[in-house]
């Protein structure tokens, strides 16, 4: 099993974990795509649903019949404490396999996805995790320039920006080979269970949990390198259903990156870069008259300033 196991052995196989909230139609589409894989029945695969909403019993019965018909047992858990990070923790706790794939409930994976993922783990046995790409997530040339100037992305595809943003993933579609990365995209990320088995609740990661994928990637990297395989492409429909309040999301997007910078022990440059990024986001929303988002970003900007002057 390797040095990451910390004395614990897991069954060789893959847990496909889906954290969901009130998106039955999207989730149904995702489940169907999982049952169309070309990996066959020889490799152990289980599906774990962590539910922060309401899935009708009839639908769950249909999911279980469909998945078990393909040899994929289903584990369902209804949470009472909402939050994506807590759902990730519960999925890891319930997983019985040595690898965990996290998919958003509004994605579809192509038929080769799971077999390609397993092969990548075989090709990079010392890795801590493997991630993929969302089809359509890309920046134009001018968009890339704007993201670079506003510190939303790095010049390197596998690195976070100066302000801790993950905008570099918008250029992942250009990759032609597997590359190392500091982070994965939350809708399409996987890890060896041994690398994330000790996840704990985090006070600032609540509800929508902006940046939780960055933190999880950071935790996993202490056990080994992470890779992005450009062949692991999926469709991310980015359903608007069940999204949190726009003002709260904007505020959390700033505040959580403050916490991520603090966790990284970033110097003043990181916080100044985040202030610049936030100012850009405010200016970007002005022509759209997106009052809620602007208000949230301004609250976040004030929080950065207060923390810097206090510290």
mmCIF file of C-alpha atoms in Angstrom:
data_model
loop_
_atom_site.group_PDB
_atom_site.id
_atom_site.type_symbol
_atom_site.label_atom_id
_atom_site.label_comp_id
_atom_site.label_asym_id
_atom_site.label_seq_id
_atom_site.Cartn_x
_atom_site.Cartn_y
_atom_site.Cartn_z
ATOM 1 C CA UNK A 1 0.000 0.000 0.000
ATOM 2 C CA UNK A 2 2.930 2.410 0.440
ATOM 3 C CA UNK A 3 4.096 5.045 2.897
ATOM 4 C CA UNK A 4 0.822 6.972 2.909
ATOM 5 C CA UNK A 5 -1.199 4.246 4.592
ATOM 6 C CA UNK A 6 -0.128 5.141 8.150
ATOM 7 C CA UNK A 7 -0.704 1.535 9.212
ATOM 8 C CA UNK A 8 -4.197 1.319 7.722
ATOM 9 C CA UNK A 9 -4.989 -0.882 4.728
ATOM 10 C CA UNK A 10 -7.921 -0.252 2.405
ATOM 11 C CA UNK A 11 -9.450 -2.454 -0.241
ATOM 12 C CA UNK A 12 -8.080 -1.769 -3.693
ATOM 13 C CA UNK A 13 -10.870 -0.080 -5.597
ATOM 14 C CA UNK A 14 -12.635 3.207 -6.190
ATOM 15 C CA UNK A 15 -15.293 5.040 -4.205
ATOM 16 C CA UNK A 16 -17.242 7.499 -6.370
ATOM 17 C CA UNK A 17 -18.495 10.107 -3.896
ATOM 18 C CA UNK A 18 -21.212 12.580 -4.866
ATOM 19 C CA UNK A 19 -22.154 15.349 -2.435
ATOM 20 C CA UNK A 20 -25.610 16.590 -3.391
ATOM 21 C CA UNK A 21 -28.337 19.013 -2.375
ATOM 22 C CA UNK A 22 -31.775 19.205 -3.988
ATOM 23 C CA UNK A 23 -30.664 18.480 -7.553
ATOM 24 C CA UNK A 24 -32.475 15.243 -8.359
ATOM 25 C CA UNK A 25 -32.552 15.813 -12.113
ATOM 26 C CA UNK A 26 -28.842 16.656 -12.298
ATOM 27 C CA UNK A 27 -27.954 13.785 -9.988
ATOM 28 C CA UNK A 28 -29.961 11.314 -12.078
ATOM 29 C CA UNK A 29 -27.994 12.323 -15.174
ATOM 30 C CA UNK A 30 -24.717 11.917 -13.259
ATOM 31 C CA UNK A 31 -25.671 8.457 -11.958
ATOM 32 C CA UNK A 32 -26.596 7.303 -15.466
ATOM 33 C CA UNK A 33 -23.190 8.401 -16.778
ATOM 34 C CA UNK A 34 -21.481 6.321 -14.070
ATOM 35 C CA UNK A 35 -23.336 3.215 -15.264
ATOM 36 C CA UNK A 36 -22.071 3.664 -18.845
ATOM 37 C CA UNK A 37 -18.387 3.097 -18.065
ATOM 38 C CA UNK A 38 -16.177 0.766 -20.097
ATOM 39 C CA UNK A 39 -14.191 -0.393 -17.063
ATOM 40 C CA UNK A 40 -16.219 -3.571 -16.726
ATOM 41 C CA UNK A 41 -17.064 -5.430 -13.513
ATOM 42 C CA UNK A 42 -13.616 -6.703 -12.554
ATOM 43 C CA UNK A 43 -12.518 -3.533 -10.739
ATOM 44 C CA UNK A 44 -14.262 -2.847 -7.390
ATOM 45 C CA UNK A 45 -16.330 0.343 -7.516
ATOM 46 C CA UNK A 46 -18.811 1.727 -4.999
ATOM 47 C CA UNK A 47 -20.962 4.850 -5.155
ATOM 48 C CA UNK A 48 -21.514 7.054 -2.095
ATOM 49 C CA UNK A 49 -24.251 9.705 -1.967
ATOM 50 C CA UNK A 50 -23.976 12.328 0.758
ATOM 51 C CA UNK A 51 -27.255 14.244 0.830
ATOM 52 C CA UNK A 52 -27.737 17.757 2.225
ATOM 53 C CA UNK A 53 -31.229 17.998 0.783
ATOM 54 C CA UNK A 54 -34.174 15.746 0.003
ATOM 55 C CA UNK A 55 -34.081 12.806 -2.397
ATOM 56 C CA UNK A 56 -37.416 10.970 -2.706
ATOM 57 C CA UNK A 57 -37.321 7.360 -1.523
ATOM 58 C CA UNK A 58 -38.583 6.216 -4.925
ATOM 59 C CA UNK A 59 -35.629 7.892 -6.650
ATOM 60 C CA UNK A 60 -33.139 6.349 -4.235
ATOM 61 C CA UNK A 61 -34.613 2.915 -4.913
ATOM 62 C CA UNK A 62 -34.183 3.515 -8.648
ATOM 63 C CA UNK A 63 -30.578 4.639 -8.157
ATOM 64 C CA UNK A 64 -29.762 1.567 -6.074
ATOM 65 C CA UNK A 65 -31.339 -0.833 -8.570
ATOM 66 C CA UNK A 66 -29.524 0.818 -11.471
ATOM 67 C CA UNK A 67 -26.105 0.916 -9.796
ATOM 68 C CA UNK A 68 -26.202 -2.563 -8.253
ATOM 69 C CA UNK A 69 -27.272 -3.901 -11.637
ATOM 70 C CA UNK A 70 -23.847 -2.796 -12.871
ATOM 71 C CA UNK A 71 -22.082 -4.184 -9.839
ATOM 72 C CA UNK A 72 -21.698 -0.833 -8.074
ATOM 73 C CA UNK A 73 -23.104 -0.954 -4.527
ATOM 74 C CA UNK A 74 -24.708 2.271 -3.298
ATOM 75 C CA UNK A 75 -24.213 3.842 0.118
ATOM 76 C CA UNK A 76 -26.587 6.694 0.977
ATOM 77 C CA UNK A 77 -26.171 9.076 3.907
ATOM 78 C CA UNK A 78 -28.562 11.908 4.823
ATOM 79 C CA UNK A 79 -26.745 14.676 6.698
ATOM 80 C CA UNK A 80 -28.236 17.005 9.286
ATOM 81 C CA UNK A 81 -25.299 19.444 9.483
ATOM 82 C CA UNK A 82 -25.153 21.195 6.124
ATOM 83 C CA UNK A 83 -21.932 22.037 4.345
ATOM 84 C CA UNK A 84 -19.835 20.664 1.494
ATOM 85 C CA UNK A 85 -16.685 20.214 3.579
ATOM 86 C CA UNK A 86 -18.606 18.153 6.124
ATOM 87 C CA UNK A 87 -20.005 16.084 3.242
ATOM 88 C CA UNK A 88 -16.465 15.412 1.993
ATOM 89 C CA UNK A 89 -15.455 14.272 5.481
ATOM 90 C CA UNK A 90 -18.429 11.916 5.715
ATOM 91 C CA UNK A 91 -17.696 10.471 2.261
ATOM 92 C CA UNK A 92 -14.121 9.669 3.289
ATOM 93 C CA UNK A 93 -15.412 8.089 6.501
ATOM 94 C CA UNK A 94 -17.881 5.862 4.617
ATOM 95 C CA UNK A 95 -15.503 4.896 1.813
ATOM 96 C CA UNK A 96 -14.198 1.316 1.896
ATOM 97 C CA UNK A 97 -11.814 1.682 -1.070
ATOM 98 C CA UNK A 98 -8.241 2.962 -1.320
ATOM 99 C CA UNK A 99 -9.128 5.699 -3.839
ATOM 100 C CA UNK A 100 -11.928 8.275 -3.708
ATOM 101 C CA UNK A 101 -13.275 10.204 -6.686
ATOM 102 C CA UNK A 102 -15.332 13.296 -5.878
ATOM 103 C CA UNK A 103 -17.832 14.291 -8.566
ATOM 104 C CA UNK A 104 -20.295 17.180 -8.439
ATOM 105 C CA UNK A 105 -23.905 16.109 -8.781
ATOM 106 C CA UNK A 106 -24.281 18.176 -11.978
ATOM 107 C CA UNK A 107 -21.532 16.502 -14.030
ATOM 108 C CA UNK A 108 -21.492 13.763 -16.651
ATOM 109 C CA UNK A 109 -18.473 11.541 -17.178
ATOM 110 C CA UNK A 110 -17.628 9.908 -20.544
ATOM 111 C CA UNK A 111 -17.468 6.125 -20.882
ATOM 112 C CA UNK A 112 -13.660 5.944 -20.621
ATOM 113 C CA UNK A 113 -13.407 8.141 -17.529
ATOM 114 C CA UNK A 114 -13.093 5.565 -14.724
ATOM 115 C CA UNK A 115 -10.767 3.251 -16.667
ATOM 116 C CA UNK A 116 -8.527 6.228 -17.536
ATOM 117 C CA UNK A 117 -8.469 7.338 -13.901
ATOM 118 C CA UNK A 118 -7.471 3.896 -12.636
ATOM 119 C CA UNK A 119 -4.782 3.607 -15.297
ATOM 120 C CA UNK A 120 -3.355 6.985 -14.238
ATOM 121 C CA UNK A 121 -3.042 5.761 -10.660
ATOM 122 C CA UNK A 122 -1.252 2.659 -11.964
ATOM 123 C CA UNK A 123 1.106 4.842 -14.023
ATOM 124 C CA UNK A 124 1.869 7.166 -11.083
ATOM 125 C CA UNK A 125 1.885 4.815 -8.076
ATOM 126 C CA UNK A 126 3.453 7.346 -5.688
ATOM 127 C CA UNK A 127 0.892 10.072 -6.307
ATOM 128 C CA UNK A 128 -1.566 11.305 -3.668
ATOM 129 C CA UNK A 129 -4.279 12.207 -6.142
ATOM 130 C CA UNK A 130 -5.366 12.673 -9.750
ATOM 131 C CA UNK A 131 -7.720 15.289 -11.150
ATOM 132 C CA UNK A 132 -9.283 16.214 -14.449
ATOM 133 C CA UNK A 133 -10.744 19.004 -16.540
ATOM 134 C CA UNK A 134 -14.227 20.415 -17.065
ATOM 135 C CA UNK A 135 -15.085 20.708 -20.766
ATOM 136 C CA UNK A 136 -15.795 24.301 -21.719
ATOM 137 C CA UNK A 137 -13.891 25.803 -18.806
ATOM 138 C CA UNK A 138 -11.475 28.014 -20.677
ATOM 139 C CA UNK A 139 -10.292 31.592 -21.009
ATOM 140 C CA UNK A 140 -9.818 33.579 -24.170
ATOM 141 C CA UNK A 141 -6.454 35.254 -24.725
ATOM 142 C CA UNK A 142 -7.808 38.538 -23.352
ATOM 143 C CA UNK A 143 -9.479 36.698 -20.492
ATOM 144 C CA UNK A 144 -6.149 35.138 -19.562
ATOM 145 C CA UNK A 145 -4.477 38.553 -19.597
ATOM 146 C CA UNK A 146 -7.193 39.967 -17.331
ATOM 147 C CA UNK A 147 -6.889 37.024 -14.920
ATOM 148 C CA UNK A 148 -3.115 37.369 -14.792
ATOM 149 C CA UNK A 149 -3.254 41.123 -14.182
ATOM 150 C CA UNK A 150 -5.895 40.704 -11.465
ATOM 151 C CA UNK A 151 -3.897 37.898 -9.783
ATOM 152 C CA UNK A 152 -6.623 35.326 -10.378
ATOM 153 C CA UNK A 153 -4.260 32.895 -12.072
ATOM 154 C CA UNK A 154 -0.604 31.994 -12.288
ATOM 155 C CA UNK A 155 1.678 31.740 -15.290
ATOM 156 C CA UNK A 156 2.036 28.058 -14.385
ATOM 157 C CA UNK A 157 -0.978 25.788 -15.009
ATOM 158 C CA UNK A 158 -0.408 23.812 -11.834
ATOM 159 C CA UNK A 159 0.044 26.708 -9.423
ATOM 160 C CA UNK A 160 -2.272 29.003 -7.497
ATOM 161 C CA UNK A 161 -2.070 32.720 -8.157
ATOM 162 C CA UNK A 162 -0.315 35.209 -5.888
ATOM 163 C CA UNK A 163 -3.644 35.841 -4.128
ATOM 164 C CA UNK A 164 -4.313 32.103 -3.770
ATOM 165 C CA UNK A 165 -6.861 31.866 -6.609
ATOM 166 C CA UNK A 166 -7.313 28.751 -8.756
ATOM 167 C CA UNK A 167 -7.895 30.576 -12.055
ATOM 168 C CA UNK A 168 -5.045 28.686 -13.733
ATOM 169 C CA UNK A 169 -7.485 25.828 -14.303
ATOM 170 C CA UNK A 170 -9.074 27.910 -17.078
ATOM 171 C CA UNK A 171 -6.022 27.086 -19.186
ATOM 172 C CA UNK A 172 -5.956 23.382 -18.372
ATOM 173 C CA UNK A 173 -7.765 22.613 -21.637
ATOM 174 C CA UNK A 174 -4.522 23.463 -23.453
ATOM 175 C CA UNK A 175 -2.606 20.632 -21.765
ATOM 176 C CA UNK A 176 -1.534 17.727 -23.937
ATOM 177 C CA UNK A 177 0.064 15.594 -21.242
ATOM 178 C CA UNK A 178 -0.258 14.860 -17.534
ATOM 179 C CA UNK A 179 1.217 17.577 -15.290
ATOM 180 C CA UNK A 180 1.839 18.178 -11.590
ATOM 181 C CA UNK A 181 -0.461 20.541 -9.753
ATOM 182 C CA UNK A 182 -0.893 22.269 -6.387
ATOM 183 C CA UNK A 183 -4.658 21.923 -6.563
ATOM 184 C CA UNK A 184 -7.557 20.101 -8.194
ATOM 185 C CA UNK A 185 -10.992 21.246 -9.333
ATOM 186 C CA UNK A 186 -13.678 20.261 -6.822
ATOM 187 C CA UNK A 187 -16.123 18.946 -9.437
ATOM 188 C CA UNK A 188 -13.569 16.460 -10.761
ATOM 189 C CA UNK A 189 -10.950 15.429 -8.208
ATOM 190 C CA UNK A 190 -9.698 12.191 -6.684
ATOM 191 C CA UNK A 191 -7.289 11.164 -3.946
ATOM 192 C CA UNK A 192 -5.859 8.104 -2.301
ATOM 193 C CA UNK A 193 -7.880 7.650 0.853
ATOM 194 C CA UNK A 194 -4.705 7.447 2.931
ATOM 195 C CA UNK A 195 -3.829 10.997 1.868
ATOM 196 C CA UNK A 196 -7.089 12.519 3.156
ATOM 197 C CA UNK A 197 -8.181 10.057 5.837
ATOM 198 C CA UNK A 198 -7.618 12.553 8.671
ATOM 199 C CA UNK A 199 -9.868 15.384 7.444
ATOM 200 C CA UNK A 200 -11.442 17.369 10.272
ATOM 201 C CA UNK A 201 -14.188 20.020 10.430
ATOM 202 C CA UNK A 202 -12.924 23.530 9.689
ATOM 203 C CA UNK A 203 -14.821 26.460 11.287
ATOM 204 C CA UNK A 204 -14.601 28.723 8.219
ATOM 205 C CA UNK A 205 -15.587 26.027 5.721
ATOM 206 C CA UNK A 206 -19.362 26.140 6.014
ATOM 207 C CA UNK A 207 -22.260 25.795 3.584
ATOM 208 C CA UNK A 208 -20.978 26.212 -0.007
ATOM 209 C CA UNK A 209 -17.388 25.899 1.339
ATOM 210 C CA UNK A 210 -15.553 28.028 -1.228
ATOM 211 C CA UNK A 211 -11.929 26.882 -1.513
ATOM 212 C CA UNK A 212 -12.453 23.483 0.094
ATOM 213 C CA UNK A 213 -10.906 21.780 -2.933
ATOM 214 C CA UNK A 214 -7.767 23.897 -2.516
ATOM 215 C CA UNK A 215 -7.501 22.958 1.159
ATOM 216 C CA UNK A 216 -8.105 19.265 0.484
ATOM 217 C CA UNK A 217 -5.461 19.304 -2.238
ATOM 218 C CA UNK A 218 -3.040 20.999 0.151
ATOM 219 C CA UNK A 219 -3.657 18.333 2.801
ATOM 220 C CA UNK A 220 -3.214 15.509 0.269
ATOM 221 C CA UNK A 221 0.045 16.963 -1.088
ATOM 222 C CA UNK A 222 1.722 16.341 2.249
ATOM 223 C CA UNK A 223 1.560 12.637 1.294
ATOM 224 C CA UNK A 224 2.656 12.841 -2.324
ATOM 225 C CA UNK A 225 2.322 14.727 -5.617
ATOM 226 C CA UNK A 226 -0.965 15.559 -7.344
ATOM 227 C CA UNK A 227 -1.484 15.296 -11.091
ATOM 228 C CA UNK A 228 -3.958 16.554 -13.668
ATOM 229 C CA UNK A 229 -4.678 14.199 -16.561
ATOM 230 C CA UNK A 230 -6.156 16.166 -19.494
ATOM 231 C CA UNK A 231 -7.791 12.955 -20.710
ATOM 232 C CA UNK A 232 -10.072 13.047 -17.663
ATOM 233 C CA UNK A 233 -12.561 15.459 -19.189
ATOM 234 C CA UNK A 234 -16.157 15.710 -18.011
ATOM 235 C CA UNK A 235 -19.191 17.868 -18.679
ATOM 236 C CA UNK A 236 -19.972 20.239 -15.822
ATOM 237 C CA UNK A 237 -23.454 21.674 -16.282
ATOM 238 C CA UNK A 238 -23.006 24.074 -13.321
ATOM 239 C CA UNK A 239 -26.630 23.911 -12.285
ATOM 240 C CA UNK A 240 -27.821 27.057 -10.476
ATOM 241 C CA UNK A 241 -30.138 25.003 -8.256
ATOM 242 C CA UNK A 242 -29.417 25.120 -4.517
ATOM 243 C CA UNK A 243 -26.682 27.735 -4.822
ATOM 244 C CA UNK A 244 -26.286 29.977 -1.822
ATOM 245 C CA UNK A 245 -27.150 33.670 -1.725
ATOM 246 C CA UNK A 246 -24.974 35.639 -4.201
ATOM 247 C CA UNK A 247 -23.866 38.135 -1.579
ATOM 248 C CA UNK A 248 -22.834 35.334 0.769
ATOM 249 C CA UNK A 249 -20.968 33.489 -1.986
ATOM 250 C CA UNK A 250 -19.052 36.643 -2.988
ATOM 251 C CA UNK A 251 -18.162 37.432 0.624
ATOM 252 C CA UNK A 252 -17.151 33.837 1.327
ATOM 253 C CA UNK A 253 -15.053 33.728 -1.823
ATOM 254 C CA UNK A 254 -12.915 36.531 -0.383
ATOM 255 C CA UNK A 255 -12.983 35.511 3.278
ATOM 256 C CA UNK A 256 -12.098 31.874 2.650
ATOM 257 C CA UNK A 257 -9.099 32.905 0.589
ATOM 258 C CA UNK A 258 -7.975 34.991 3.552
ATOM 259 C CA UNK A 259 -8.087 31.801 5.617
ATOM 260 C CA UNK A 260 -6.272 29.862 2.892
ATOM 261 C CA UNK A 261 -3.511 32.502 2.806
ATOM 262 C CA UNK A 262 -3.268 32.329 6.599
ATOM 263 C CA UNK A 263 -3.093 28.514 6.475
ATOM 264 C CA UNK A 264 -0.283 28.820 3.937
ATOM 265 C CA UNK A 265 1.470 31.370 6.179
ATOM 266 C CA UNK A 266 1.454 33.851 3.326
ATOM 267 C CA UNK A 267 3.278 37.136 3.772
ATOM 268 C CA UNK A 268 1.825 40.633 3.198
ATOM 269 C CA UNK A 269 2.190 40.285 -0.591
ATOM 270 C CA UNK A 270 -0.464 37.553 -0.674
ATOM 271 C CA UNK A 271 -2.993 39.691 1.195
ATOM 272 C CA UNK A 272 -2.237 42.760 -0.936
ATOM 273 C CA UNK A 273 -2.701 40.617 -4.041
ATOM 274 C CA UNK A 274 -6.058 39.400 -2.685
ATOM 275 C CA UNK A 275 -7.147 43.012 -2.115
ATOM 276 C CA UNK A 276 -6.260 43.795 -5.733
ATOM 277 C CA UNK A 277 -8.164 40.710 -6.932
ATOM 278 C CA UNK A 278 -11.219 41.729 -4.902
ATOM 279 C CA UNK A 279 -11.142 45.286 -6.263
ATOM 280 C CA UNK A 280 -11.088 43.851 -9.772
ATOM 281 C CA UNK A 281 -14.073 41.594 -8.996
ATOM 282 C CA UNK A 282 -16.028 44.615 -7.738
ATOM 283 C CA UNK A 283 -15.239 46.577 -10.904
ATOM 284 C CA UNK A 284 -16.176 43.585 -13.042
ATOM 285 C CA UNK A 285 -19.650 43.422 -11.502
ATOM 286 C CA UNK A 286 -20.364 47.159 -11.781
ATOM 287 C CA UNK A 287 -21.550 47.161 -15.441
ATOM 288 C CA UNK A 288 -23.827 44.200 -14.687
ATOM 289 C CA UNK A 289 -25.302 46.086 -11.718
ATOM 290 C CA UNK A 290 -24.931 42.909 -9.689
ATOM 291 C CA UNK A 291 -25.626 44.643 -6.388
ATOM 292 C CA UNK A 292 -25.604 41.496 -4.230
ATOM 293 C CA UNK A 293 -22.198 40.324 -5.468
ATOM 294 C CA UNK A 294 -20.706 43.826 -5.191
ATOM 295 C CA UNK A 295 -21.933 44.116 -1.621
ATOM 296 C CA UNK A 296 -20.412 40.748 -0.761
ATOM 297 C CA UNK A 297 -17.042 41.604 -2.311
ATOM 298 C CA UNK A 298 -16.966 44.955 -0.496
ATOM 299 C CA UNK A 299 -17.621 43.188 2.805
ATOM 300 C CA UNK A 300 -14.760 40.833 1.963
ATOM 301 C CA UNK A 301 -12.452 43.721 1.084
ATOM 302 C CA UNK A 302 -13.219 45.343 4.419
ATOM 303 C CA UNK A 303 -12.464 42.044 6.171
ATOM 304 C CA UNK A 304 -9.031 41.793 4.520
ATOM 305 C CA UNK A 305 -8.220 45.372 5.544
ATOM 306 C CA UNK A 306 -9.397 44.840 9.118
ATOM 307 C CA UNK A 307 -7.383 41.654 9.525
ATOM 308 C CA UNK A 308 -4.286 43.264 8.091
ATOM 309 C CA UNK A 309 -4.502 46.351 10.317
ATOM 310 C CA UNK A 310 -5.250 44.177 13.352
ATOM 311 C CA UNK A 311 -2.429 41.769 12.643
#
